Tab-separated table of C-alpha atoms in Angstrom:
chain	number	residue	atom	x	y	z
A	168	MET	CA	-0.096	-0.036	-0.082
A	169	THR	CA	1.374	3.467	-0.998
A	170	THR	CA	1.840	5.902	1.959
A	171	ILE	CA	-0.119	8.723	2.132
A	172	LYS	CA	1.832	12.026	1.258
A	173	GLY	CA	-1.197	14.475	1.010
A	174	VAL	CA	-4.582	15.117	1.814
A	175	LEU	CA	-7.430	16.868	-0.215
A	176	PHE	CA	-10.369	18.169	1.638
A	177	ASP	CA	-14.137	18.985	0.259
A	178	PHE	CA	-14.937	22.520	1.670
A	179	SER	CA	-18.695	22.340	2.404
A	180	LYS	CA	-20.122	19.669	5.088
A	181	THR	CA	-16.394	18.811	5.218
A	182	LEU	CA	-14.282	21.356	6.753
A	183	LEU	CA	-16.796	24.016	7.397
A	184	ARG	CA	-20.850	24.076	7.226
A	185	ILE	CA	-22.883	26.852	5.872
A	186	GLU	CA	-25.423	28.486	8.610
A	187	PRO	CA	-28.976	27.500	8.885
A	188	ALA	CA	-31.576	28.904	6.509
A	189	GLU	CA	-32.991	31.156	9.417
A	190	SER	CA	-30.041	32.795	10.375
A	191	TRP	CA	-28.842	33.243	6.658
A	192	LEU	CA	-32.199	35.220	5.848
A	193	ARG	CA	-31.929	37.473	8.967
A	194	ALA	CA	-28.383	38.426	8.007
A	195	ALA	CA	-29.320	39.375	4.277
A	196	LEU	CA	-32.607	41.165	5.597
A	197	ALA	CA	-30.071	43.146	7.956
A	198	ALA	CA	-27.486	43.769	5.150
A	199	SER	CA	-29.960	45.041	2.464
A	200	GLY	CA	-31.996	47.125	4.873
A	201	THR	CA	-34.936	44.956	3.994
A	202	ASP	CA	-38.051	44.382	6.380
A	203	LEU	CA	-39.927	41.521	7.091
A	204	ALA	CA	-42.564	40.550	9.718
A	205	GLU	CA	-40.999	38.328	12.560
A	206	ALA	CA	-43.547	35.983	11.990
A	207	GLU	CA	-42.500	35.539	8.310
A	208	ILE	CA	-39.062	34.928	8.734
A	209	ALA	CA	-38.827	31.096	9.834
A	210	PRO	CA	-41.649	30.269	7.242
A	211	ARG	CA	-39.772	31.758	4.250
A	212	ALA	CA	-36.410	30.611	5.522
A	213	ALA	CA	-37.836	27.034	5.299
A	214	ALA	CA	-39.130	27.702	1.721
A	215	LEU	CA	-35.979	28.918	0.497
A	216	GLU	CA	-34.294	25.588	2.095
A	217	ARG	CA	-37.019	23.519	0.277
A	218	ALA	CA	-36.209	25.631	-2.858
A	219	GLY	CA	-32.473	24.596	-2.562
A	220	ALA	CA	-31.698	28.308	-2.592
A	221	LEU	CA	-28.669	28.352	0.060
A	222	PRO	CA	-25.393	27.134	-1.306
A	223	GLY	CA	-24.108	24.615	0.764
A	224	GLY	CA	-27.306	23.745	2.257
A	225	ALA	CA	-29.824	21.125	1.195
A	226	SER	CA	-30.546	20.677	-2.452
A	227	PRO	CA	-33.571	21.674	-4.363
A	228	ALA	CA	-36.938	19.508	-3.590
A	229	GLU	CA	-37.572	20.260	-7.079
A	230	ILE	CA	-35.642	22.222	-9.752
A	231	PRO	CA	-37.370	24.688	-12.086
A	232	ALA	CA	-37.167	23.606	-15.622
A	233	ALA	CA	-35.415	26.855	-16.507
A	234	LEU	CA	-32.465	26.159	-14.422
A	235	ALA	CA	-32.132	22.336	-15.013
A	236	ASP	CA	-29.518	22.370	-17.119
A	237	LEU	CA	-27.624	25.470	-15.320
A	238	TRP	CA	-27.932	23.293	-12.043
A	239	GLU	CA	-25.913	20.330	-13.780
A	240	ILE	CA	-23.146	22.866	-14.540
A	241	ARG	CA	-23.564	25.572	-11.620
A	242	ASP	CA	-19.692	24.631	-10.291
A	243	ARG	CA	-18.086	25.547	-13.411
A	244	ASP	CA	-18.550	29.154	-13.768
A	245	ALA	CA	-19.385	31.959	-11.215
A	246	ARG	CA	-21.886	33.767	-13.291
A	247	HIS	CA	-23.784	30.223	-13.600
A	248	HIS	CA	-23.391	29.659	-9.658
A	249	ARG	CA	-25.000	33.327	-8.936
A	250	GLU	CA	-27.918	32.823	-11.531
A	251	VAL	CA	-28.739	29.669	-10.515
A	252	TYR	CA	-28.866	30.171	-6.718
A	253	THR	CA	-30.500	33.440	-7.098
A	254	GLY	CA	-33.004	31.805	-9.574
A	255	LEU	CA	-33.937	29.103	-6.942
A	256	ALA	CA	-34.487	31.820	-4.563
A	257	ARG	CA	-36.902	33.592	-6.484
A	258	GLN	CA	-39.086	30.906	-6.235
A	259	VAL	CA	-39.713	32.238	-3.050
A	260	PRO	CA	-41.743	35.783	-2.567
A	261	LEU	CA	-39.678	38.253	-0.494
A	262	PRO	CA	-40.131	41.927	0.044
A	263	GLY	CA	-37.903	43.374	-1.688
A	264	PRO	CA	-35.834	42.402	-5.289
A	265	GLU	CA	-32.554	43.186	-3.880
A	266	LEU	CA	-32.986	40.804	-1.228
A	267	TYR	CA	-31.890	37.878	-4.056
A	268	ASP	CA	-28.614	39.116	-4.301
A	269	ALA	CA	-27.989	40.011	-0.758
A	270	LEU	CA	-28.947	36.049	0.288
A	271	TYR	CA	-26.283	35.037	-2.214
A	272	ASP	CA	-23.719	37.684	-1.038
A	273	ARG	CA	-24.043	36.613	2.534
A	274	HIS	CA	-23.262	33.079	1.808
A	275	MET	CA	-20.047	34.047	0.674
A	276	THR	CA	-18.956	35.587	3.765
A	277	ALA	CA	-16.936	34.015	6.696
A	278	ALA	CA	-19.506	34.494	8.983
A	279	ALA	CA	-21.851	32.565	7.008
A	280	TRP	CA	-19.622	29.524	7.530
A	281	GLN	CA	-18.774	27.457	10.838
A	282	PRO	CA	-15.529	24.933	10.809
A	283	TYR	CA	-16.416	21.664	12.034
A	284	PRO	CA	-14.944	21.457	15.680
A	285	ASP	CA	-11.730	19.422	14.734
A	286	ALA	CA	-10.787	20.931	11.569
A	287	ALA	CA	-7.821	23.122	12.571
A	288	GLU	CA	-6.549	20.588	14.828
A	289	VAL	CA	-6.635	18.026	12.298
A	290	LEU	CA	-5.017	20.381	9.728
A	291	ALA	CA	-2.528	21.502	12.271
A	292	GLU	CA	-1.421	17.826	12.748
A	293	LEU	CA	-1.200	16.861	9.196
A	294	HIS	CA	0.744	20.192	8.600
A	295	ARG	CA	3.167	19.151	11.657
A	296	ARG	CA	3.702	15.866	9.987
A	297	GLY	CA	5.024	17.305	7.128
A	298	ILE	CA	1.732	16.409	4.660
A	299	ARG	CA	0.934	18.309	1.742
A	300	ILE	CA	-2.541	19.508	2.195
A	301	GLY	CA	-5.085	21.095	-0.113
A	302	VAL	CA	-8.695	21.984	-0.698
A	303	LEU	CA	-10.476	20.566	-3.655
A	304	SER	CA	-14.020	22.095	-3.972
A	305	ASN	CA	-17.095	22.113	-6.350
A	306	ILE	CA	-18.044	25.739	-6.098
A	307	GLY	CA	-18.476	29.183	-7.982
A	308	TRP	CA	-16.757	31.680	-6.094
A	309	ASP	CA	-13.329	32.000	-4.477
A	310	LEU	CA	-13.717	30.581	-0.822
A	311	ARG	CA	-9.865	31.590	0.113
A	312	PRO	CA	-10.924	34.407	2.152
A	313	VAL	CA	-13.374	32.448	4.094
A	314	LEU	CA	-10.698	29.991	5.068
A	315	ARG	CA	-8.458	32.921	6.005
A	316	ALA	CA	-11.184	34.160	8.179
A	317	HIS	CA	-11.420	30.925	10.182
A	318	GLY	CA	-7.260	30.759	10.262
A	319	LEU	CA	-7.420	27.417	8.173
A	320	ASP	CA	-5.575	28.510	5.140
A	321	ARG	CA	-1.972	28.611	6.969
A	322	TYR	CA	-2.227	25.048	6.561
A	323	LEU	CA	-2.680	24.699	2.771
A	324	ASP	CA	-0.429	24.122	-0.084
A	325	ALA	CA	-3.261	24.221	-2.697
A	326	CYS	CA	-6.625	25.298	-3.292
A	327	VAL	CA	-8.722	23.935	-6.195
A	328	LEU	CA	-11.974	25.469	-7.082
A	329	SER	CA	-13.895	24.146	-10.002
A	330	TYR	CA	-15.032	27.304	-11.418
A	331	GLU	CA	-11.604	28.477	-11.750
A	332	HIS	CA	-10.928	25.290	-13.963
A	333	GLY	CA	-14.408	24.909	-15.728
A	334	ILE	CA	-14.647	21.526	-14.308
A	335	GLN	CA	-16.285	20.116	-11.505
A	336	LYS	CA	-16.069	16.678	-9.558
A	337	PRO	CA	-16.348	13.806	-10.334
A	338	ASP	CA	-14.146	14.573	-13.261
A	339	PRO	CA	-10.815	12.959	-13.000
A	340	GLN	CA	-9.293	16.063	-14.476
A	341	LEU	CA	-10.265	18.239	-11.439
A	342	PHE	CA	-8.374	15.873	-9.122
A	343	ALA	CA	-5.480	15.522	-11.437
A	344	VAL	CA	-4.935	19.412	-11.118
A	345	ALA	CA	-5.152	19.334	-7.596
A	346	CYS	CA	-2.433	16.471	-7.188
A	347	ARG	CA	-0.194	18.132	-9.849
A	348	GLU	CA	-0.488	21.089	-7.435
A	349	LEU	CA	0.229	18.982	-4.182
A	350	GLY	CA	3.199	17.729	-6.449
A	351	LEU	CA	2.313	14.265	-5.717
A	352	ASP	CA	1.130	10.744	-7.411
A	353	PRO	CA	-2.618	10.305	-7.015
A	354	SER	CA	-1.498	6.987	-5.229
A	355	ALA	CA	-0.183	8.709	-2.650
A	356	VAL	CA	-3.195	11.609	-1.955
A	357	LEU	CA	-6.256	10.810	0.228
A	358	MET	CA	-9.430	12.731	-0.965
A	359	VAL	CA	-12.014	13.656	2.144
A	360	GLY	CA	-15.232	14.541	1.364
A	361	ASP	CA	-19.169	13.830	2.047
A	362	ASP	CA	-20.454	13.278	-1.307
A	363	ARG	CA	-19.417	9.914	-2.202
A	364	THR	CA	-20.025	10.600	-5.909
A	365	ALA	CA	-18.446	13.748	-6.621
A	366	ASP	CA	-15.574	13.345	-4.072
A	367	GLY	CA	-15.580	9.571	-4.432
A	368	GLY	CA	-14.849	10.217	-8.102
A	369	ALA	CA	-10.843	10.703	-6.786
A	370	THR	CA	-10.557	7.200	-6.821
A	371	ALA	CA	-11.015	6.585	-10.390
A	372	LEU	CA	-7.372	8.550	-10.633
A	373	GLY	CA	-5.940	6.182	-7.972
A	374	CYS	CA	-6.603	8.259	-5.209
A	375	SER	CA	-7.627	6.946	-1.543
A	376	PHE	CA	-11.101	8.323	-0.344
A	377	LEU	CA	-12.547	8.787	2.908
A	378	PRO	CA	-15.888	9.817	3.319
A	379	VAL	CA	-17.311	12.178	6.048
A	380	ASP	CA	-20.908	12.252	7.350
A	381	PRO	CA	-22.439	15.718	6.255
A	382	LEU	CA	-23.763	16.706	9.974
A	383	PRO	CA	-24.259	19.834	11.803
A	384	VAL	CA	-21.118	21.081	13.292
A	385	ASP	CA	-22.778	20.427	16.981
A	386	ARG	CA	-23.261	16.782	15.842
A	387	ARG	CA	-19.764	15.989	14.405
A	388	PRO	CA	-17.245	16.978	16.854
A	389	ASP	CA	-14.587	14.506	15.746
A	390	GLY	CA	-15.365	13.168	12.280
A	391	LEU	CA	-12.039	14.267	10.643
A	392	ARG	CA	-10.010	12.712	13.225
A	393	PRO	CA	-10.019	9.390	11.187
A	394	VAL	CA	-7.876	11.338	8.403
A	395	LEU	CA	-4.923	11.280	11.174
A	396	ASP	CA	-5.143	7.285	11.529
A	397	LEU	CA	-4.484	6.896	7.592
A	398	VAL	CA	-1.676	9.360	7.216
A	399	GLY	CA	1.949	8.472	8.545
């Protein structure tokens, strides 16, 4: 068995998790100066969640036909990503048109994301052991400032984002880019992620794969620790 010399982590639901839909909506209301009756906030947030409008949150219960094609390639282009998610949000009536972009903008802020409790500790220990570390994410915006704000970027040797390459997981080409940025053969790289299809696609290139459960942060205190047992 090849010794693991590098680890690639997915971003959303692996290292960090997006805030609940209600706090997301409240933050966007505040940022846009839009009023919504208190009694309406929870129901509208739930409707937005069902619509799949919160990136990093639940998938849409139903994708509108007009957005179906874009949904499949949303992580290959920043413009597509915004168009899809604001389009999903517009399925839910809200008090002002400016709110749909405010919601999208909110999800790109560091305050909207919470690291899993063991994320920093695991990354720091891998770094101490001399393991090469990268983030590999299907995403439509630059998450580096979020990682920086939470103190995680200091441990990273690479950050590969799908929209910057026009390729999204599970395409082996994106894993190949990430392995090259780590300077390692795929056989020496472990991919860690919550999506067995997208992240598990790394095995087609010869990487190892460790799945993690996409639970809320307070219900997964040590889901990343098994990485340390797999890496010398």
